[in-house]
Each structure stands twice: as C-alpha cells, then as structure tokens.
C-alpha cells in the first residue's frame, strides 16, 4: 500500500487519520506543521501527503509549493476547516498550487480513501 504523510496542527485529526488509514494497510507518518513535514519528506518521501492549509510555523500553501518543486511525483490532498476566508477559498487556491484533491473538514473518510486509491492504485494481484 501507500506511504502517507499526514500534516495537520490538530493532534486529534492526525491521530484519527493515522488510525483510519493504517487500517487500510497504509504506512502513515504524521507532522504537526510544514516544517516538520519537510523534514519527514526529506528522510523518506511519501507517496501521498494529506496537507492542512492553516498551520503555525510553516503553513500548507508554502509546503505544497515546496513539495511540488522538490517531489513532483508525490500526490497531495489539501484539507481545510477554513480561516478568515473560509475553507472554500483556501482549497481553491491549494488546487491551483498543485493539490490533486481538496476536501473540507470535517473529513469524510470514505471520500478520502477513494481519493487515495485513485492516486495510488493497489498493486495487481497475481
């Protein structure tokens, strides 16, 4: 299955996604902001990154741009619960910056699983 990096400043979101995606046999690594995500990605690149937009220290937009430049093969799913502009505006901008999928919080796990499956199909069984 896929190696997935979950980047969110909300610890509960990180834990929930780690548990849900691990059940699908994915290897899940977490980071609390873009700075930590960059470090994790440089150590061992993920196949898919689930990136929150609004975070302290290094936010999602900056990290998406960096990952698109340095890891063009890595797939990115942007997530947001909003901010001053509301999640819709942030997510539209994330899409223009290179996010493959965008989702508003609270996340629908089934939709997220389907997005991951479409980005990283399961290997064919022999």
JSON list of C-alpha atoms in Angstrom, two decimals:
[
{"chain": "A", "resi": 1, "resn": "UNK", "atom": "CA", "xyz": [0.00, 0.00, 0.00]},
{"chain": "A", "resi": 2, "resn": "UNK", "atom": "CA", "xyz": [0.97, 3.66, 0.12]},
{"chain": "A", "resi": 3, "resn": "UNK", "atom": "CA", "xyz": [3.24, 5.63, 2.43]},
{"chain": "A", "resi": 4, "resn": "UNK", "atom": "CA", "xyz": [1.13, 8.59, 3.59]},
{"chain": "A", "resi": 5, "resn": "UNK", "atom": "CA", "xyz": [2.28, 11.74, 5.36]},
{"chain": "A", "resi": 6, "resn": "UNK", "atom": "CA", "xyz": [-0.50, 13.46, 7.36]},
{"chain": "A", "resi": 7, "resn": "UNK", "atom": "CA", "xyz": [0.28, 17.13, 8.08]},
{"chain": "A", "resi": 8, "resn": "UNK", "atom": "CA", "xyz": [-2.10, 18.92, 10.46]},
{"chain": "A", "resi": 9, "resn": "UNK", "atom": "CA", "xyz": [-1.62, 21.09, 13.53]},
{"chain": "A", "resi": 10, "resn": "UNK", "atom": "CA", "xyz": [-4.65, 19.44, 15.17]},
{"chain": "A", "resi": 11, "resn": "UNK", "atom": "CA", "xyz": [-3.40, 16.36, 17.02]},
{"chain": "A", "resi": 12, "resn": "UNK", "atom": "CA", "xyz": [-6.86, 14.74, 17.00]},
{"chain": "A", "resi": 13, "resn": "UNK", "atom": "CA", "xyz": [-7.07, 14.98, 13.22]},
{"chain": "A", "resi": 14, "resn": "UNK", "atom": "CA", "xyz": [-3.59, 13.43, 12.89]},
{"chain": "A", "resi": 15, "resn": "UNK", "atom": "CA", "xyz": [-4.50, 10.56, 15.22]},
{"chain": "A", "resi": 16, "resn": "UNK", "atom": "CA", "xyz": [-7.87, 9.93, 13.55]},
{"chain": "A", "resi": 17, "resn": "UNK", "atom": "CA", "xyz": [-6.33, 9.81, 10.08]},
{"chain": "A", "resi": 18, "resn": "UNK", "atom": "CA", "xyz": [-3.41, 7.67, 11.23]},
{"chain": "A", "resi": 19, "resn": "UNK", "atom": "CA", "xyz": [-5.79, 5.10, 12.71]},
{"chain": "A", "resi": 20, "resn": "UNK", "atom": "CA", "xyz": [-8.22, 5.12, 9.76]},
{"chain": "A", "resi": 21, "resn": "UNK", "atom": "CA", "xyz": [-5.56, 4.89, 7.06]},
{"chain": "A", "resi": 22, "resn": "UNK", "atom": "CA", "xyz": [-3.45, 2.32, 8.93]},
{"chain": "A", "resi": 23, "resn": "UNK", "atom": "CA", "xyz": [-6.50, 0.05, 8.91]},
{"chain": "A", "resi": 24, "resn": "UNK", "atom": "CA", "xyz": [-6.22, 0.12, 5.11]},
{"chain": "A", "resi": 25, "resn": "UNK", "atom": "CA", "xyz": [-2.64, -1.18, 5.43]},
{"chain": "A", "resi": 26, "resn": "UNK", "atom": "CA", "xyz": [-1.05, 2.17, 4.57]},
{"chain": "A", "resi": 27, "resn": "UNK", "atom": "CA", "xyz": [2.14, 3.24, 6.29]},
{"chain": "A", "resi": 28, "resn": "UNK", "atom": "CA", "xyz": [1.20, 6.52, 7.97]},
{"chain": "A", "resi": 29, "resn": "UNK", "atom": "CA", "xyz": [3.62, 9.17, 9.25]},
{"chain": "A", "resi": 30, "resn": "UNK", "atom": "CA", "xyz": [2.48, 12.43, 10.82]},
{"chain": "A", "resi": 31, "resn": "UNK", "atom": "CA", "xyz": [3.73, 16.01, 11.16]},
{"chain": "A", "resi": 32, "resn": "UNK", "atom": "CA", "xyz": [2.29, 18.96, 13.06]},
{"chain": "A", "resi": 33, "resn": "UNK", "atom": "CA", "xyz": [3.29, 21.64, 10.53]},
{"chain": "A", "resi": 34, "resn": "UNK", "atom": "CA", "xyz": [5.00, 22.20, 7.21]},
{"chain": "A", "resi": 35, "resn": "UNK", "atom": "CA", "xyz": [8.48, 22.48, 8.71]},
{"chain": "A", "resi": 36, "resn": "UNK", "atom": "CA", "xyz": [8.25, 19.03, 10.28]},
{"chain": "A", "resi": 37, "resn": "UNK", "atom": "CA", "xyz": [6.60, 17.69, 7.11]},
{"chain": "A", "resi": 38, "resn": "UNK", "atom": "CA", "xyz": [9.55, 18.90, 5.02]},
{"chain": "A", "resi": 39, "resn": "UNK", "atom": "CA", "xyz": [11.94, 17.10, 7.35]},
{"chain": "A", "resi": 40, "resn": "UNK", "atom": "CA", "xyz": [9.90, 13.86, 7.23]},
{"chain": "A", "resi": 41, "resn": "UNK", "atom": "CA", "xyz": [9.60, 14.04, 3.45]},
{"chain": "A", "resi": 42, "resn": "UNK", "atom": "CA", "xyz": [13.35, 14.53, 3.01]},
{"chain": "A", "resi": 43, "resn": "UNK", "atom": "CA", "xyz": [14.05, 11.50, 5.23]},
{"chain": "A", "resi": 44, "resn": "UNK", "atom": "CA", "xyz": [11.78, 9.19, 3.26]},
{"chain": "A", "resi": 45, "resn": "UNK", "atom": "CA", "xyz": [9.33, 10.61, 0.70]},
{"chain": "A", "resi": 46, "resn": "UNK", "atom": "CA", "xyz": [5.66, 9.75, 0.99]},
{"chain": "A", "resi": 47, "resn": "UNK", "atom": "CA", "xyz": [3.51, 8.62, -1.93]},
{"chain": "A", "resi": 48, "resn": "UNK", "atom": "CA", "xyz": [0.63, 10.81, -0.73]},
{"chain": "A", "resi": 49, "resn": "UNK", "atom": "CA", "xyz": [0.63, 13.87, 1.52]},
{"chain": "A", "resi": 50, "resn": "UNK", "atom": "CA", "xyz": [-2.55, 14.99, 3.27]},
{"chain": "A", "resi": 51, "resn": "UNK", "atom": "CA", "xyz": [-1.86, 18.67, 3.94]},
{"chain": "A", "resi": 52, "resn": "UNK", "atom": "CA", "xyz": [-3.80, 21.06, 6.16]},
{"chain": "A", "resi": 53, "resn": "UNK", "atom": "CA", "xyz": [-3.66, 24.64, 4.89]},
{"chain": "A", "resi": 54, "resn": "UNK", "atom": "CA", "xyz": [-3.76, 26.82, 8.01]},
{"chain": "A", "resi": 55, "resn": "UNK", "atom": "CA", "xyz": [-0.93, 25.86, 10.40]},
{"chain": "A", "resi": 56, "resn": "UNK", "atom": "CA", "xyz": [1.59, 27.70, 12.57]},
{"chain": "A", "resi": 57, "resn": "UNK", "atom": "CA", "xyz": [5.30, 27.91, 11.78]},
{"chain": "A", "resi": 58, "resn": "UNK", "atom": "CA", "xyz": [5.05, 26.79, 8.11]},
{"chain": "A", "resi": 59, "resn": "UNK", "atom": "CA", "xyz": [1.61, 26.71, 6.54]},
{"chain": "A", "resi": 60, "resn": "UNK", "atom": "CA", "xyz": [0.21, 24.44, 3.86]},
{"chain": "A", "resi": 61, "resn": "UNK", "atom": "CA", "xyz": [0.47, 26.72, 0.81]},
{"chain": "A", "resi": 62, "resn": "UNK", "atom": "CA", "xyz": [4.20, 27.19, 1.25]},
{"chain": "A", "resi": 63, "resn": "UNK", "atom": "CA", "xyz": [4.67, 23.47, 1.84]},
{"chain": "A", "resi": 64, "resn": "UNK", "atom": "CA", "xyz": [2.58, 22.49, -1.21]},
{"chain": "A", "resi": 65, "resn": "UNK", "atom": "CA", "xyz": [4.71, 24.75, -3.43]},
{"chain": "A", "resi": 66, "resn": "UNK", "atom": "CA", "xyz": [7.91, 23.27, -1.96]},
{"chain": "A", "resi": 67, "resn": "UNK", "atom": "CA", "xyz": [6.72, 19.67, -2.38]},
{"chain": "A", "resi": 68, "resn": "UNK", "atom": "CA", "xyz": [5.59, 20.30, -5.98]},
{"chain": "A", "resi": 69, "resn": "UNK", "atom": "CA", "xyz": [9.07, 21.62, -6.78]},
{"chain": "A", "resi": 70, "resn": "UNK", "atom": "CA", "xyz": [11.14, 19.05, -4.86]},
{"chain": "A", "resi": 71, "resn": "UNK", "atom": "CA", "xyz": [8.90, 15.95, -5.01]},
{"chain": "A", "resi": 72, "resn": "UNK", "atom": "CA", "xyz": [6.85, 16.23, -8.22]},
{"chain": "A", "resi": 73, "resn": "UNK", "atom": "CA", "xyz": [5.76, 12.58, -8.09]},
{"chain": "A", "resi": 74, "resn": "UNK", "atom": "CA", "xyz": [4.23, 12.90, -4.63]},
{"chain": "A", "resi": 75, "resn": "UNK", "atom": "CA", "xyz": [0.45, 13.26, -4.67]},
{"chain": "A", "resi": 76, "resn": "UNK", "atom": "CA", "xyz": [-1.10, 15.97, -2.48]},
{"chain": "A", "resi": 77, "resn": "UNK", "atom": "CA", "xyz": [-4.52, 16.11, -0.86]},
{"chain": "A", "resi": 78, "resn": "UNK", "atom": "CA", "xyz": [-5.24, 19.52, 0.68]},
{"chain": "A", "resi": 79, "resn": "UNK", "atom": "CA", "xyz": [-7.65, 19.79, 3.62]},
{"chain": "A", "resi": 80, "resn": "UNK", "atom": "CA", "xyz": [-9.01, 22.83, 5.44]},
{"chain": "A", "resi": 81, "resn": "UNK", "atom": "CA", "xyz": [-11.58, 23.79, 8.01]},
{"chain": "A", "resi": 82, "resn": "UNK", "atom": "CA", "xyz": [-11.31, 27.41, 6.99]},
{"chain": "A", "resi": 83, "resn": "UNK", "atom": "CA", "xyz": [-9.96, 30.58, 8.41]},
{"chain": "A", "resi": 84, "resn": "UNK", "atom": "CA", "xyz": [-10.71, 34.20, 7.63]},
{"chain": "A", "resi": 85, "resn": "UNK", "atom": "CA", "xyz": [-11.69, 33.35, 4.04]},
{"chain": "A", "resi": 86, "resn": "UNK", "atom": "CA", "xyz": [-13.49, 30.08, 4.73]},
{"chain": "A", "resi": 87, "resn": "UNK", "atom": "CA", "xyz": [-12.34, 26.65, 3.55]},
{"chain": "A", "resi": 88, "resn": "UNK", "atom": "CA", "xyz": [-13.66, 27.00, 0.01]},
{"chain": "A", "resi": 89, "resn": "UNK", "atom": "CA", "xyz": [-11.32, 29.87, -0.90]},
{"chain": "A", "resi": 90, "resn": "UNK", "atom": "CA", "xyz": [-8.27, 28.26, 0.71]},
{"chain": "A", "resi": 91, "resn": "UNK", "atom": "CA", "xyz": [-8.93, 24.95, -1.02]},
{"chain": "A", "resi": 92, "resn": "UNK", "atom": "CA", "xyz": [-9.43, 26.55, -4.44]},
{"chain": "A", "resi": 93, "resn": "UNK", "atom": "CA", "xyz": [-6.07, 28.25, -4.04]},
{"chain": "A", "resi": 94, "resn": "UNK", "atom": "CA", "xyz": [-4.47, 24.96, -2.94]},
{"chain": "A", "resi": 95, "resn": "UNK", "atom": "CA", "xyz": [-5.82, 23.32, -6.10]},
{"chain": "A", "resi": 96, "resn": "UNK", "atom": "CA", "xyz": [-4.22, 26.00, -8.28]},
{"chain": "A", "resi": 97, "resn": "UNK", "atom": "CA", "xyz": [-0.92, 25.44, -6.43]},
{"chain": "A", "resi": 98, "resn": "UNK", "atom": "CA", "xyz": [-0.93, 21.76, -7.33]},
{"chain": "A", "resi": 99, "resn": "UNK", "atom": "CA", "xyz": [-3.11, 19.81, -4.89]},
{"chain": "A", "resi": 100, "resn": "UNK", "atom": "CA", "xyz": [-4.51, 16.71, -6.60]},
{"chain": "A", "resi": 101, "resn": "UNK", "atom": "CA", "xyz": [-7.63, 16.62, -4.41]},
{"chain": "A", "resi": 102, "resn": "UNK", "atom": "CA", "xyz": [-9.18, 19.07, -1.96]},
{"chain": "A", "resi": 103, "resn": "UNK", "atom": "CA", "xyz": [-11.50, 18.34, 0.98]},
{"chain": "A", "resi": 104, "resn": "UNK", "atom": "CA", "xyz": [-13.23, 20.46, 3.59]},
{"chain": "A", "resi": 105, "resn": "UNK", "atom": "CA", "xyz": [-13.10, 19.48, 7.24]},
{"chain": "A", "resi": 106, "resn": "UNK", "atom": "CA", "xyz": [-14.71, 17.61, 8.85]},
{"chain": "A", "resi": 107, "resn": "UNK", "atom": "CA", "xyz": [-13.36, 14.95, 6.53]},
{"chain": "A", "resi": 108, "resn": "UNK", "atom": "CA", "xyz": [-15.41, 12.13, 5.09]},
{"chain": "A", "resi": 109, "resn": "UNK", "atom": "CA", "xyz": [-13.09, 9.13, 5.47]},
{"chain": "A", "resi": 110, "resn": "UNK", "atom": "CA", "xyz": [-14.73, 7.20, 2.62]},
{"chain": "A", "resi": 111, "resn": "UNK", "atom": "CA", "xyz": [-14.08, 10.08, 0.18]},
{"chain": "A", "resi": 112, "resn": "UNK", "atom": "CA", "xyz": [-10.51, 10.36, 1.41]},
{"chain": "A", "resi": 113, "resn": "UNK", "atom": "CA", "xyz": [-9.95, 6.61, 0.95]},
{"chain": "A", "resi": 114, "resn": "UNK", "atom": "CA", "xyz": [-11.35, 6.78, -2.59]},
{"chain": "A", "resi": 115, "resn": "UNK", "atom": "CA", "xyz": [-9.06, 9.71, -3.42]},
{"chain": "A", "resi": 116, "resn": "UNK", "atom": "CA", "xyz": [-6.01, 7.86, -2.10]},
{"chain": "A", "resi": 117, "resn": "UNK", "atom": "CA", "xyz": [-6.98, 4.74, -4.05]},
{"chain": "A", "resi": 118, "resn": "UNK", "atom": "CA", "xyz": [-7.30, 6.75, -7.26]},
{"chain": "A", "resi": 119, "resn": "UNK", "atom": "CA", "xyz": [-3.90, 8.40, -6.69]},
{"chain": "A", "resi": 120, "resn": "UNK", "atom": "CA", "xyz": [-2.08, 5.20, -5.67]},
{"chain": "A", "resi": 121, "resn": "UNK", "atom": "CA", "xyz": [-3.93, 2.15, -7.01]},
{"chain": "A", "resi": 122, "resn": "UNK", "atom": "CA", "xyz": [-3.40, -1.12, -5.19]},
{"chain": "A", "resi": 123, "resn": "UNK", "atom": "CA", "xyz": [-0.88, -3.43, -6.88]},
{"chain": "A", "resi": 124, "resn": "UNK", "atom": "CA", "xyz": [-2.41, -6.06, -9.16]},
{"chain": "A", "resi": 125, "resn": "UNK", "atom": "CA", "xyz": [-2.91, -9.46, -7.59]},
{"chain": "A", "resi": 126, "resn": "UNK", "atom": "CA", "xyz": [-1.40, -12.41, -9.37]}
]
